[in-house]
CSV table of C-alpha atoms in Angstrom, one decimal:
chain,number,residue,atom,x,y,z
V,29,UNK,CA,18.5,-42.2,-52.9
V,30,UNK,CA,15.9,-39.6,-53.9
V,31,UNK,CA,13.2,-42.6,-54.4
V,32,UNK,CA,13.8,-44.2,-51.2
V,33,UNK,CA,11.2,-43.5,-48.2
V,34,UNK,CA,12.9,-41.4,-45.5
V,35,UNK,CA,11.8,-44.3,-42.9
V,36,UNK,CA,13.3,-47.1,-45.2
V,37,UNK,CA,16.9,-45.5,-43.3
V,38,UNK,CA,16.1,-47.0,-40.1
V,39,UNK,CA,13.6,-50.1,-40.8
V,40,UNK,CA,16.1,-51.4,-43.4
V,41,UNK,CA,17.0,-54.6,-41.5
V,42,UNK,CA,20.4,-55.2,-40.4
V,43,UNK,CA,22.4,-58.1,-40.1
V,44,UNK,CA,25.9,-57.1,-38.5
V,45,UNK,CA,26.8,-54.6,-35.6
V,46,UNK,CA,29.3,-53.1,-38.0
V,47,UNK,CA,31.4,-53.9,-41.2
V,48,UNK,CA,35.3,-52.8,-41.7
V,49,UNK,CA,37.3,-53.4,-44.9
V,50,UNK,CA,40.9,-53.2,-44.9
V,51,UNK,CA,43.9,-53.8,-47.3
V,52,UNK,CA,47.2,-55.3,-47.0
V,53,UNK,CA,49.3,-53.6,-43.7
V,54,UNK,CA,53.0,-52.3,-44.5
V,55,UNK,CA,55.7,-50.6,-43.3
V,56,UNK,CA,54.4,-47.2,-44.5
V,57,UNK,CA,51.4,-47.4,-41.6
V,58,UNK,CA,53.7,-46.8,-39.4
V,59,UNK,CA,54.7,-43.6,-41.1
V,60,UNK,CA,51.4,-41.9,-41.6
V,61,UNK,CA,47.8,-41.3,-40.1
V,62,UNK,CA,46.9,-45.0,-41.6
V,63,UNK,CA,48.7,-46.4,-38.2
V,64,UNK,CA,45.0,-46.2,-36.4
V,65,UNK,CA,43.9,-48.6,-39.0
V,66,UNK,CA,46.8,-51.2,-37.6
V,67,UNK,CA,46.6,-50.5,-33.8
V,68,UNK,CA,42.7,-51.0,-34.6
V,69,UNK,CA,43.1,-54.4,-36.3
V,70,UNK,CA,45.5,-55.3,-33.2
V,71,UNK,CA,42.4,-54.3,-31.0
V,72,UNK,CA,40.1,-56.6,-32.3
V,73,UNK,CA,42.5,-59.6,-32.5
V,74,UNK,CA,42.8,-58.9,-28.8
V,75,UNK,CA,39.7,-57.9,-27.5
V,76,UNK,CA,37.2,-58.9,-29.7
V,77,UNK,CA,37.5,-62.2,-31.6
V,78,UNK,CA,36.7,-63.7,-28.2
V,79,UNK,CA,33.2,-62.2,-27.8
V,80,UNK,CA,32.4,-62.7,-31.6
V,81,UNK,CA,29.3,-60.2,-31.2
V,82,UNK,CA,28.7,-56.6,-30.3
V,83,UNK,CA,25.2,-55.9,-28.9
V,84,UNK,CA,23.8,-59.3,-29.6
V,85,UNK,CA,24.8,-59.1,-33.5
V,86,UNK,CA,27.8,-60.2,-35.5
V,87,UNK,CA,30.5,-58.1,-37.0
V,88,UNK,CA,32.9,-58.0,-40.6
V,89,UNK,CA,36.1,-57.0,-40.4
V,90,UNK,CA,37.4,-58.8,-43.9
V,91,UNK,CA,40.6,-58.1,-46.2
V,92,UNK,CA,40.6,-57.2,-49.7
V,93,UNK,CA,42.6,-57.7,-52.4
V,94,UNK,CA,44.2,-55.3,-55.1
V,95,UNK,CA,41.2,-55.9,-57.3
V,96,UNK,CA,38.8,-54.5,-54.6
V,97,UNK,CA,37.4,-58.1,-54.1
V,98,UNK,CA,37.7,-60.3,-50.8
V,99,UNK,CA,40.6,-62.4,-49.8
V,100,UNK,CA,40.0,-65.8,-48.8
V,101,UNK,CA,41.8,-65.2,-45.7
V,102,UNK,CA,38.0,-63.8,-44.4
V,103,UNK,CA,38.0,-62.7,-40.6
V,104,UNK,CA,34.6,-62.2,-38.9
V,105,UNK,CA,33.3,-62.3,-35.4
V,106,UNK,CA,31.1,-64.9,-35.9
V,107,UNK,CA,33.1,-67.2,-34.1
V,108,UNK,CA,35.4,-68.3,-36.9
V,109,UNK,CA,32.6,-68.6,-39.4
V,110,UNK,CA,33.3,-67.9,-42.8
V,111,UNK,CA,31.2,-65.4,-44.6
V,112,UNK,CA,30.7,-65.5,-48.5
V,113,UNK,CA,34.1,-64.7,-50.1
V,114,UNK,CA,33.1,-62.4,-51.8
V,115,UNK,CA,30.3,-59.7,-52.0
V,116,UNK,CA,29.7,-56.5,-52.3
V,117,UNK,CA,30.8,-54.2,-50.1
V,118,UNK,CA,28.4,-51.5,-50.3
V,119,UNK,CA,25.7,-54.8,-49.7
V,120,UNK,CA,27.3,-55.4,-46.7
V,121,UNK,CA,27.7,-51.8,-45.7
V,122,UNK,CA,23.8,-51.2,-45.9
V,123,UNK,CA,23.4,-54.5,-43.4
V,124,UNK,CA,25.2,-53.2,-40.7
V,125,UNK,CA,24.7,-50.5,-38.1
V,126,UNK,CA,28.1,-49.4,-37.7
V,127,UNK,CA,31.2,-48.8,-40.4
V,128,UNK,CA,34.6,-47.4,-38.9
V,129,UNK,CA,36.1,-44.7,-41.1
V,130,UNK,CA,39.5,-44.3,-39.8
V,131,UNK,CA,42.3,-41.8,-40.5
V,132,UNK,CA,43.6,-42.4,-44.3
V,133,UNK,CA,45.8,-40.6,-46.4
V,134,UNK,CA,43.7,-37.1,-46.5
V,135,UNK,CA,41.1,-35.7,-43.9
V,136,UNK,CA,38.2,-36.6,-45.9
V,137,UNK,CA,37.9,-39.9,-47.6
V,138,UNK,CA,35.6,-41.6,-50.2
V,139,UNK,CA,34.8,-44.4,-47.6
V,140,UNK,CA,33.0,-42.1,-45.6
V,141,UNK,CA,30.3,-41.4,-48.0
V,142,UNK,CA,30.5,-44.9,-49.5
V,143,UNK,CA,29.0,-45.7,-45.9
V,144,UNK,CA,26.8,-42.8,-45.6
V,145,UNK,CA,24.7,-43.6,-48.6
V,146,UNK,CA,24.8,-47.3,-48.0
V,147,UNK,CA,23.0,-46.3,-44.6
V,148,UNK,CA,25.6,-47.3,-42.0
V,149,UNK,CA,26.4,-44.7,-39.6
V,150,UNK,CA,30.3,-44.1,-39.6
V,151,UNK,CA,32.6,-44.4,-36.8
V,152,UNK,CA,35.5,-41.9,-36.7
V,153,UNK,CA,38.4,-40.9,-34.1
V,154,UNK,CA,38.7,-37.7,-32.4
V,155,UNK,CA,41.5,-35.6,-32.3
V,156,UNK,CA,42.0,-32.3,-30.7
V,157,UNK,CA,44.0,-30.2,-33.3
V,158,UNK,CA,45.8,-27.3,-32.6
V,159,UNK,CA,45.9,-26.7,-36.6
V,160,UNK,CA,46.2,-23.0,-38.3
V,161,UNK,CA,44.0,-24.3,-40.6
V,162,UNK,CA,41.1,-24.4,-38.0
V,163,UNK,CA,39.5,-21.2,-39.3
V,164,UNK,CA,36.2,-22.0,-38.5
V,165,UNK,CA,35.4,-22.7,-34.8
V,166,UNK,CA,32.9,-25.1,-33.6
V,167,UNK,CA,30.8,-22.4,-31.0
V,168,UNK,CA,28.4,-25.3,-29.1
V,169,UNK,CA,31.0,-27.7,-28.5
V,170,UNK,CA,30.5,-31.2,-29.7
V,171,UNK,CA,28.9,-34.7,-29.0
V,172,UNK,CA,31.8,-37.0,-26.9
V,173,UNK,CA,30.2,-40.3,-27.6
V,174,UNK,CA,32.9,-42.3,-26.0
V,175,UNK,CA,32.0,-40.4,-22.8
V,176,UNK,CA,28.2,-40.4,-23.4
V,177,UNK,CA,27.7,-43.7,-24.2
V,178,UNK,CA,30.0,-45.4,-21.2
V,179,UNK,CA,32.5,-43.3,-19.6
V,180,UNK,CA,35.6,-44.9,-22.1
V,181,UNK,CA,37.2,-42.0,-23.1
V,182,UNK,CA,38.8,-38.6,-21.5
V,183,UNK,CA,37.3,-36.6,-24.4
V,184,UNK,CA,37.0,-32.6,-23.8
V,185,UNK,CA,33.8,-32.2,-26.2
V,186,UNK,CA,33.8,-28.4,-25.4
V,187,UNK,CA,36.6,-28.0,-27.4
V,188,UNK,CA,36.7,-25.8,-30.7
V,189,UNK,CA,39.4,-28.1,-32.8
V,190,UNK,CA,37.8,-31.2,-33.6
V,191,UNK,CA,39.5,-33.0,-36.0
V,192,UNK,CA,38.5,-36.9,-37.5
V,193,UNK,CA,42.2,-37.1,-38.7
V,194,UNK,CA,45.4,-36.2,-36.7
V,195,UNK,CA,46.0,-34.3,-33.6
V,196,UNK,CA,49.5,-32.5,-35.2
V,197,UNK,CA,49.4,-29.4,-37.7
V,198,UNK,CA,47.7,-31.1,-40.2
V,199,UNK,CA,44.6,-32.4,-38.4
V,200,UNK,CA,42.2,-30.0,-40.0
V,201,UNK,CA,39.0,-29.4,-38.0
V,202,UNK,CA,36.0,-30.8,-39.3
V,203,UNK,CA,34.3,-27.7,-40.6
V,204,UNK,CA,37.9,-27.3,-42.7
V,205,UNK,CA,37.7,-31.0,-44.2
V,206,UNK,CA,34.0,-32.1,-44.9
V,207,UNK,CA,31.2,-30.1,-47.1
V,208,UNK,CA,28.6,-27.9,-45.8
V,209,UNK,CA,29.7,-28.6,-42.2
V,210,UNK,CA,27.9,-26.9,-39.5
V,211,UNK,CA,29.7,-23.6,-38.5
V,212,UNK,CA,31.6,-23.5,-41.9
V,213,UNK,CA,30.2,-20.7,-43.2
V,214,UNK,CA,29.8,-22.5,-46.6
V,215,UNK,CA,26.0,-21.9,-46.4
V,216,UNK,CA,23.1,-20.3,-44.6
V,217,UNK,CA,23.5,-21.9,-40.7
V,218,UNK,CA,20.0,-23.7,-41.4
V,219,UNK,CA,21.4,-25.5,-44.1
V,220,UNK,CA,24.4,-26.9,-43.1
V,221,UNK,CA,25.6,-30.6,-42.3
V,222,UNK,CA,25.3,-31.3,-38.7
V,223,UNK,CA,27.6,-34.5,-38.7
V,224,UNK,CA,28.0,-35.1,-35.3
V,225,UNK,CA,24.0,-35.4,-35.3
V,226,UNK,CA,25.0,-39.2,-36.9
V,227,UNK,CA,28.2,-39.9,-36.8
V,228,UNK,CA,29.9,-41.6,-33.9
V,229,UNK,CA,32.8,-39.6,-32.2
V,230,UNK,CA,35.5,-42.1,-30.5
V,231,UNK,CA,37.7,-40.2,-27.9
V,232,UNK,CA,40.7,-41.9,-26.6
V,233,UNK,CA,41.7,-44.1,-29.0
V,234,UNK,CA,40.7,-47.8,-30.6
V,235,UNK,CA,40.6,-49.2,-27.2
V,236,UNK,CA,37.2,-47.2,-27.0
V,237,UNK,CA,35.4,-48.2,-30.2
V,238,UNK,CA,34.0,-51.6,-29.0
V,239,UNK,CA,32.3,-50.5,-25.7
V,240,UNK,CA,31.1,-47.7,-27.2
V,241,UNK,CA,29.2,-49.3,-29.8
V,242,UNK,CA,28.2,-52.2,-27.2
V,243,UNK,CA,26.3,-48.8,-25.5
V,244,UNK,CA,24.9,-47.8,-28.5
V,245,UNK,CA,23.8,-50.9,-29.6
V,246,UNK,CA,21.4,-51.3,-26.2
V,247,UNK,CA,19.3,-48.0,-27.2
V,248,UNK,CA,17.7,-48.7,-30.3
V,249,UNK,CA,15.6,-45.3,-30.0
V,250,UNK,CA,19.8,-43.7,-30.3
V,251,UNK,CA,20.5,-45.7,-33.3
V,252,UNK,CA,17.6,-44.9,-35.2
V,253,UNK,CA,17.5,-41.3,-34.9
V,254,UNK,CA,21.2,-41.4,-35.8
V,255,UNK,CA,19.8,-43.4,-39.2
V,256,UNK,CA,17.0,-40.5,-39.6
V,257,UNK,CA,19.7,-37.8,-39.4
V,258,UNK,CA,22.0,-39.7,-42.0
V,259,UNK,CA,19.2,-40.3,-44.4
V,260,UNK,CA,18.6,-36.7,-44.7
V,261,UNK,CA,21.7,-36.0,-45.8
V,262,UNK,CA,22.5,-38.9,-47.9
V,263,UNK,CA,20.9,-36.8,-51.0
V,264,UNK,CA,23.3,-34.3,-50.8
V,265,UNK,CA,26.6,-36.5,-51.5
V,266,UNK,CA,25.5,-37.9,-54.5
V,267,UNK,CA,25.4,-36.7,-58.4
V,268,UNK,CA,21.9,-36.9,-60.1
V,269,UNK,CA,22.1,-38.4,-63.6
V,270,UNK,CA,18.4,-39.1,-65.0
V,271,UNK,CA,16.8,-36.6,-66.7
V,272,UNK,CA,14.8,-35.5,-63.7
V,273,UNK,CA,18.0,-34.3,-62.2
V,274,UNK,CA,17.3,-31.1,-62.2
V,275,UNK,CA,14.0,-31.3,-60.0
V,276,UNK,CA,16.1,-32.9,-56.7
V,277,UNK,CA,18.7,-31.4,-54.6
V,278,UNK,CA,22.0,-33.4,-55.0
V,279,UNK,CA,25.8,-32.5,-54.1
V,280,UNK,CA,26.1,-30.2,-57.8
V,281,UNK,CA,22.9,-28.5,-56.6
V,282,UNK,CA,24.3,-28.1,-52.9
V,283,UNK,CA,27.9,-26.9,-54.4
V,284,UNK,CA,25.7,-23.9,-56.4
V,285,UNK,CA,24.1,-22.7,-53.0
V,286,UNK,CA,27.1,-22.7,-51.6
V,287,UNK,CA,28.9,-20.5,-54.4
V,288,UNK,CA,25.4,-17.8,-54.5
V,289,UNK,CA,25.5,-17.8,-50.4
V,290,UNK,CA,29.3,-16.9,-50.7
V,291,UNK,CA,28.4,-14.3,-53.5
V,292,UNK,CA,26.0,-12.7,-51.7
V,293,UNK,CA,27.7,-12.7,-48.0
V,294,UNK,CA,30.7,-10.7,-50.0
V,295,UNK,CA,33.1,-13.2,-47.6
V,296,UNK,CA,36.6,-13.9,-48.8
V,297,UNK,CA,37.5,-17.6,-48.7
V,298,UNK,CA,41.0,-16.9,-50.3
């Protein structure tokens, strides 16, 4: 991560519009925040398999086993082509633009920085949260791509409850569920995450992920500085292990600032 040219982030070349991997469905979907992952898999079986390309490029949407590796039941939008069977996913992450990060079992989930540091931007759902545990509020409102890239969604992006996992109690507003997070309080303002400067905010459901990302994928100029924005951040989600560690700023690094800027602000996070 540290080696890699900040420019590399947006001239890597890329193969697919966006990659999704997703497991085996069950009755328990229905029971939790992983139901967006089925109603979005129902989407594309409706409405996308017969386009097959979103802005001009193909897309993955494949199963996985237990193991982690690829069914042979592969789905893509190329037209019912079969892609290699099996490959790595954080390959195929870094060759596409966009990877959808729905709602899992917790607000914040590993697949979100598995993307991030594979350089795809991620793709999340909105939800406005009424939650207690919104105790940081969001003061300049936030980007409603759905709405600014084609008029899809109904979004209110003035709103101070943003949340990227459920609309009930236990939504959790971005600043309360991802590090650093702009208006968290967790460091000095100029040092915190912007997220929404990269990531891609879907209001009004699944139905609005594919025409948004058709928009997107028409500027260019949009996408890349999305790409600049994620690559410098990537740094700060990962764990340096050479012996050179010490000299770049990684997520151990970024979780002592954090700790010294809460010291020295005398704020109770209890």
């Amino acid at each position: 991560i540290h080696s890699r040219p900040l420019s590399l982030w947006y001239t890597h070349p890329r193969k697919y519009s966006f990659a999704y991997f997703y497991g085996s469905t069950n009755r328990r979907m229905t029971r939790n925040y992983r139901i967006h992952r089925q109603y979005f898999l129902e989407e594309v079986a409706i409405n996308w398999k017969k386009v097959g390309l979103i802005g001009g490029k193909p897309f993955i949407l494949e199963k996985i086993g237990h193991d982690g590796g690829s069914e042979s039941d592969i789905e893509s939008g190329q037209h019912g082509e079969q892609t290699q069977k099996r490959y790595n996913q954080m390959k195929t992450y870094s060759q596409s633009v966009f990877c959808p990060t729905l709602p899992g079992d917790s607000p914040p989930q590993k697949r979100f920085f598995d993307v991030i540091l594979a350089g795809c931007i991620p793709v999340v759902l909105v939800f406005n949260t009424n939650t207690k545990a919104a105790n940081h509020l969001n003061s300049d409102g936030g980007r409603n791509d759905s709405e600014r890239y084609g008029d899809f969604g109904k979004g209110d992006s003035k709103h101070n409850h943003t949340s990227w996992f459920s609309a009930d109690s236990n939504g959790y507003t971005v600043q309360d569920s991802y590090p650093w997070a702009k208006n968290s309080s967790t460091l000095p303002p100029d040092r915190e995450i912007d997220y929404e400067s990269f990531v891609v905010q879907i209001y009004g459901g699944v139905k609005n992920i594919k025409p948004t990302l058709e928009a997107l994928m028409e500027n260019q100029t949009e996408i890349q500085r999305r790409q600049l924005e994620l690559g410098k951040v990537a740094k700060y989600f990962t764990y340096g292990a050479g012996e050179d560690a010490h000299v770049y700023e990684d997520a151990f690094s970024m979780m002592l600032e954090s700790v010294i800027y809460s010291l020295n602000s005398g704020k109770d996070y209890s």
